[in-house]
Amino acid sequence: MARDYLMAGNWKMNKTPSEAKALAEAVKAMPKGEGTRKMVAPSFVCIPAVAEVLAGSDVELAAQNMSSVEDGAHTGETSVLMLKELGVSSVILGHSERRHIYGESDEFINAKAKLALQHGLDVVLCIGETLEEREAGKANDVCFAQLEGGLAGIDAAQMAKIVIAYEPVWAIGTGKTATPADAQAVHEACRGKIAELYSQSVADAVIIQYGGSVKPGNVAELMSQKDIDGALVGGASLDAESFASIVAFDK
Ligand code: PEP
């Protein structure tokens, strides 16, 4: 089955609202191939400015995180209701920086994923092993456990609103990229796991992005792998020229 390529920029804690607005204008103008989707994930405070720029465009707007509960006494948190009202359509959950710096567990990520789906948001669920886990030969098992934990209680119909982002922790922001063959092997294994958890048709339809030092120079080879359906891009998405080359990788 032909899956779209989803090219997403995770701006992390970079760009002030005025800078984010300018970058959003540039992303809006970026040409993309047929079957390619563009997405940006600004910080919470930049979302209103970016939403204004992207309204009615072909660029999807994502948040980088959200609270596990709808509202209430949760100082410093951001609710799904707030995100929806601003025009956010997706949320990135379980990013390795959330897992490893802020200690988010699969259970916590799963609660957020279920809440996001309940409110009609799409979810980009990030998974990936550390270097130590890879060297111990546990890459697939770690990803499988994160899939099982993150997707617990999510049914086959809801899987249409889930994107998986495989991001080996050792490749994020380090300049080290998994070789296309190594990335493909994990993507294929994860698609197999999704077939086991759901069905082959769910597995065939799910977009699995690769993330970890994706750049203009390595994107085409990564995207040529049969189970790699897009990229979640950190550093290289902050520069309009680099992200434009990534979005137009097939040109
Ligand atoms: C990311 O933030 O998800 C990421 C993959 O970052 P980078 O592209 O900078 O490695």
CSV table of C-alpha atoms and ligand atoms in Angstrom, one decimal:
chain,number,residue,atom,x,y,z
A,1,MET,CA,0.0,0.0,0.0
A,2,ALA,CA,1.3,3.5,-0.8
A,3,ARG,CA,1.8,5.5,2.3
A,4,ASP,CA,2.4,9.3,2.4
A,5,TYR,CA,5.7,10.7,3.5
A,6,LEU,CA,5.3,12.9,6.6
A,7,MET,CA,8.1,15.4,6.9
A,8,ALA,CA,7.8,17.1,10.3
A,9,GLY,CA,9.9,19.8,11.9
A,10,ASN,CA,10.3,19.6,15.7
A,11,TRP,CA,11.5,23.0,16.7
A,12,LYS,CA,12.0,22.0,20.3
A,13,MET,CA,12.7,25.0,22.6
A,14,ASN,CA,14.0,27.2,19.8
A,15,LYS,CA,12.6,30.3,18.0
A,16,THR,CA,10.8,33.2,19.7
A,17,PRO,CA,7.2,33.9,18.4
A,18,SER,CA,8.4,36.3,15.8
A,19,GLU,CA,11.1,34.0,14.6
A,20,ALA,CA,8.6,31.1,14.6
A,21,LYS,CA,6.2,33.1,12.5
A,22,ALA,CA,8.9,33.8,9.9
A,23,LEU,CA,9.9,30.1,9.7
A,24,ALA,CA,6.3,29.1,9.4
A,25,GLU,CA,5.9,31.5,6.4
A,26,ALA,CA,8.9,29.8,4.8
A,27,VAL,CA,7.5,26.3,5.4
A,28,LYS,CA,4.2,27.3,4.0
A,29,ALA,CA,6.0,28.3,0.8
A,30,MET,CA,8.1,25.1,0.5
A,31,PRO,CA,7.2,23.0,-2.5
A,32,LYS,CA,6.6,19.4,-1.8
A,33,GLY,CA,6.0,16.3,-3.9
A,34,GLU,CA,2.7,14.6,-4.3
A,35,GLY,CA,2.2,12.2,-1.4
A,36,THR,CA,4.3,14.3,0.9
A,37,ARG,CA,2.9,16.0,4.0
A,38,LYS,CA,4.5,18.9,5.8
A,39,MET,CA,4.2,19.4,9.6
A,40,VAL,CA,5.7,21.8,12.1
A,41,ALA,CA,5.8,21.5,15.9
A,42,PRO,CA,6.6,24.9,17.5
A,43,SER,CA,6.8,25.5,21.2
A,44,PHE,CA,3.5,26.1,23.0
A,45,VAL,CA,4.0,29.9,23.2
A,46,CYS,CA,4.7,30.1,19.5
A,47,ILE,CA,1.6,28.1,18.5
A,48,PRO,CA,-0.8,31.1,18.2
A,49,ALA,CA,1.6,33.0,15.9
A,50,VAL,CA,2.3,30.0,13.8
A,51,ALA,CA,-1.4,28.9,13.6
A,52,GLU,CA,-2.3,32.3,12.2
A,53,VAL,CA,0.3,31.9,9.4
A,54,LEU,CA,-0.6,28.4,8.6
A,55,ALA,CA,-4.4,28.7,8.7
A,56,GLY,CA,-5.9,27.2,5.5
A,57,SER,CA,-2.4,26.1,4.3
A,58,ASP,CA,-1.1,22.6,3.6
A,59,VAL,CA,1.1,22.6,6.6
A,60,GLU,CA,-0.1,20.6,9.6
A,61,LEU,CA,0.4,22.1,13.1
A,62,ALA,CA,1.6,19.9,15.9
A,63,ALA,CA,2.4,20.5,19.6
A,64,GLN,CA,5.5,19.0,21.1
A,65,ASN,CA,3.7,17.6,24.2
A,66,MET,CA,0.5,18.0,26.2
A,67,SER,CA,-0.8,17.2,29.7
A,68,SER,CA,-2.2,13.8,30.5
A,69,VAL,CA,-5.3,15.4,31.9
A,70,GLU,CA,-7.9,17.7,30.4
A,71,ASP,CA,-7.8,20.7,32.8
A,72,GLY,CA,-7.4,21.6,36.5
A,73,ALA,CA,-4.7,22.3,39.0
A,74,HIS,CA,-1.6,21.4,37.0
A,75,THR,CA,0.7,24.3,37.1
A,76,GLY,CA,2.9,24.7,34.0
A,77,GLU,CA,1.0,22.2,31.9
A,78,THR,CA,-0.9,22.7,28.6
A,79,SER,CA,-4.2,21.0,27.9
A,80,VAL,CA,-5.5,19.3,24.8
A,81,LEU,CA,-8.5,21.7,24.9
A,82,MET,CA,-6.2,24.7,24.6
A,83,LEU,CA,-4.3,23.1,21.8
A,84,LYS,CA,-7.4,22.3,19.9
A,85,GLU,CA,-8.8,25.8,20.2
A,86,LEU,CA,-5.6,27.1,18.6
A,87,GLY,CA,-5.9,24.8,15.6
A,88,VAL,CA,-3.4,22.2,16.5
A,89,SER,CA,-4.2,18.9,14.8
A,90,SER,CA,-1.4,16.6,16.1
A,91,VAL,CA,0.7,16.1,19.2
A,92,ILE,CA,4.2,14.6,19.5
A,93,LEU,CA,4.3,12.3,22.5
A,94,GLY,CA,7.1,10.2,24.1
A,95,HIS,CA,9.9,12.2,22.5
A,96,SER,CA,13.2,10.9,23.8
A,97,GLU,CA,13.9,14.2,25.5
A,98,ARG,CA,10.6,13.8,27.4
A,99,ARG,CA,11.4,10.2,28.3
A,100,HIS,CA,15.0,10.7,29.3
A,101,ILE,CA,15.2,14.3,30.7
A,102,TYR,CA,11.7,14.4,32.2
A,103,GLY,CA,11.3,10.8,33.1
A,104,GLU,CA,8.1,10.1,31.2
A,105,SER,CA,7.0,6.5,31.3
A,106,ASP,CA,5.2,4.4,28.7
A,107,GLU,CA,2.1,4.5,31.0
A,108,PHE,CA,2.1,8.3,31.2
A,109,ILE,CA,2.7,8.7,27.4
A,110,ASN,CA,-0.2,6.2,26.8
A,111,ALA,CA,-2.6,8.3,29.0
A,112,LYS,CA,-1.7,11.3,26.9
A,113,ALA,CA,-2.1,9.5,23.7
A,114,LYS,CA,-5.6,8.2,24.7
A,115,LEU,CA,-6.6,11.7,25.8
A,116,ALA,CA,-5.4,13.2,22.5
A,117,LEU,CA,-7.3,10.7,20.4
A,118,GLN,CA,-10.4,11.2,22.5
A,119,HIS,CA,-10.3,14.8,21.5
A,120,GLY,CA,-9.6,14.1,17.8
A,121,LEU,CA,-5.9,15.0,17.7
A,122,ASP,CA,-3.5,12.8,15.7
A,123,VAL,CA,-0.5,11.4,17.7
A,124,VAL,CA,3.1,11.1,16.7
A,125,LEU,CA,4.3,8.4,19.1
A,126,CYS,CA,8.1,8.5,19.4
A,127,ILE,CA,10.1,5.3,20.3
A,128,GLY,CA,13.7,4.4,20.2
A,129,GLU,CA,16.6,2.8,22.0
A,130,THR,CA,19.6,4.2,23.8
A,131,LEU,CA,23.2,3.4,22.6
A,132,GLU,CA,23.6,1.0,25.5
A,133,GLU,CA,20.4,-0.8,24.6
A,134,ARG,CA,21.5,-1.0,20.9
A,135,GLU,CA,24.9,-2.3,21.8
A,136,ALA,CA,23.3,-5.0,24.0
A,137,GLY,CA,21.3,-6.1,21.0
A,138,LYS,CA,18.0,-4.9,22.5
A,139,ALA,CA,17.0,-2.2,20.0
A,140,ASN,CA,13.9,-4.1,18.7
A,141,ASP,CA,12.8,-5.3,22.1
A,142,VAL,CA,13.0,-1.7,23.5
A,143,CYS,CA,10.9,-0.4,20.6
A,144,PHE,CA,8.4,-3.2,20.9
A,145,ALA,CA,7.9,-2.5,24.6
A,146,GLN,CA,7.4,1.2,23.9
A,147,LEU,CA,4.9,0.4,21.2
A,148,GLU,CA,3.0,-2.0,23.4
A,149,GLY,CA,3.0,0.4,26.3
A,150,GLY,CA,2.3,3.6,24.3
A,151,LEU,CA,-0.5,1.9,22.3
A,152,ALA,CA,-2.2,0.1,25.2
A,153,GLY,CA,-6.0,0.4,24.9
A,154,ILE,CA,-5.8,2.1,21.5
A,155,ASP,CA,-8.0,0.2,19.0
A,156,ALA,CA,-7.4,-0.6,15.3
A,157,ALA,CA,-9.7,2.2,14.1
A,158,GLN,CA,-7.8,4.7,16.2
A,159,MET,CA,-4.5,3.6,14.7
A,160,ALA,CA,-5.5,5.6,11.6
A,161,LYS,CA,-4.7,8.7,13.8
A,162,ILE,CA,-1.3,7.4,15.0
A,163,VAL,CA,2.1,8.0,13.4
A,164,ILE,CA,5.1,6.2,14.8
A,165,ALA,CA,8.5,8.0,14.9
A,166,TYR,CA,11.5,5.7,15.3
A,167,GLU,CA,14.2,7.9,16.8
A,168,PRO,CA,17.3,6.1,18.1
A,169,VAL,CA,18.3,8.2,21.1
A,170,TRP,CA,22.0,8.1,20.2
A,171,ALA,CA,21.2,9.7,16.8
A,172,ILE,CA,19.1,12.6,18.1
A,173,GLY,CA,21.0,15.9,17.9
A,174,THR,CA,24.3,14.1,17.7
A,175,GLY,CA,25.1,14.2,14.0
A,176,LYS,CA,25.1,10.4,14.0
A,177,THR,CA,22.5,8.9,11.8
A,178,ALA,CA,21.4,5.2,11.8
A,179,THR,CA,22.5,3.7,8.5
A,180,PRO,CA,19.5,3.4,6.1
A,181,ALA,CA,19.8,-0.4,6.4
A,182,ASP,CA,19.8,-0.3,10.2
A,183,ALA,CA,16.9,2.1,10.4
A,184,GLN,CA,15.0,0.0,7.8
A,185,ALA,CA,15.5,-3.1,9.9
A,186,VAL,CA,14.0,-1.5,13.0
A,187,HIS,CA,11.1,0.0,11.0
A,188,GLU,CA,10.3,-3.4,9.4
A,189,ALA,CA,10.4,-5.1,12.8
A,190,CYS,CA,8.1,-2.4,14.3
A,191,ARG,CA,5.7,-2.8,11.4
A,192,GLY,CA,5.7,-6.5,12.1
A,193,LYS,CA,5.0,-5.8,15.8
A,194,ILE,CA,2.0,-3.6,14.8
A,195,ALA,CA,0.7,-6.4,12.6
A,196,GLU,CA,0.9,-8.7,15.6
A,197,LEU,CA,-0.8,-6.2,17.9
A,198,TYR,CA,-3.5,-5.2,15.4
A,199,SER,CA,-3.6,-6.6,11.8
A,200,GLN,CA,-1.5,-6.6,8.7
A,201,SER,CA,-3.7,-4.0,7.1
A,202,VAL,CA,-3.2,-1.6,10.1
A,203,ALA,CA,0.5,-2.2,9.9
A,204,ASP,CA,0.6,-1.6,6.2
A,205,ALA,CA,-1.2,1.7,6.6
A,206,VAL,CA,0.7,3.2,9.6
A,207,ILE,CA,3.3,5.9,8.8
A,208,ILE,CA,6.6,5.2,10.5
A,209,GLN,CA,8.9,8.2,10.5
A,210,TYR,CA,12.7,8.1,11.1
A,211,GLY,CA,14.3,10.7,13.3
A,212,GLY,CA,17.9,11.3,14.3
A,213,SER,CA,20.1,13.8,12.5
A,214,VAL,CA,18.1,13.8,9.3
A,215,LYS,CA,19.7,16.3,6.9
A,216,PRO,CA,19.5,17.3,3.3
A,217,GLY,CA,22.4,15.0,2.5
A,218,ASN,CA,21.0,11.8,4.0
A,219,VAL,CA,17.2,12.2,3.6
A,220,ALA,CA,16.8,10.7,0.1
A,221,GLU,CA,18.6,7.4,1.0
A,222,LEU,CA,16.7,7.1,4.3
A,223,MET,CA,13.4,7.7,2.5
A,224,SER,CA,14.2,5.1,-0.2
A,225,GLN,CA,13.9,2.4,2.4
A,226,LYS,CA,10.6,0.6,2.1
A,227,ASP,CA,9.4,1.0,5.6
A,228,ILE,CA,10.5,4.6,6.2
A,229,ASP,CA,7.7,7.0,5.6
A,230,GLY,CA,9.0,10.4,6.5
A,231,ALA,CA,11.2,12.1,9.0
A,232,LEU,CA,10.9,13.8,12.3
A,233,VAL,CA,13.6,16.5,12.1
A,234,GLY,CA,15.0,18.6,14.9
A,235,GLY,CA,18.1,20.7,14.1
A,236,ALA,CA,17.8,20.8,10.3
A,237,SER,CA,14.2,21.9,10.6
A,238,LEU,CA,15.3,25.2,12.2
A,239,ASP,CA,16.9,26.4,9.0
A,240,ALA,CA,14.4,27.1,6.1
A,241,GLU,CA,16.8,26.1,3.4
A,242,SER,CA,17.7,22.8,5.0
A,243,PHE,CA,14.1,21.9,5.8
A,244,ALA,CA,13.0,22.8,2.3
A,245,SER,CA,15.5,20.3,0.8
A,246,ILE,CA,14.3,17.7,3.3
A,247,VAL,CA,10.6,18.3,2.3
A,248,ALA,CA,11.5,18.1,-1.4
A,249,PHE,CA,13.8,15.1,-0.9
A,250,ASP,CA,12.3,13.4,-4.0
A,251,LYS,CA,13.0,16.3,-6.4
B,1,PEP,C1,14.2,15.2,17.0
B,1,PEP,O1,14.1,16.2,17.7
B,1,PEP,O2,13.2,14.4,17.0
B,1,PEP,C2,15.4,14.9,16.3
B,1,PEP,C3,15.4,13.8,15.6
B,1,PEP,O3,16.4,15.8,16.3
B,1,PEP,P1,17.7,16.0,15.3
B,1,PEP,O4,17.1,15.9,13.9
B,1,PEP,O5,18.3,17.3,15.7
B,1,PEP,O6,18.5,14.8,15.6
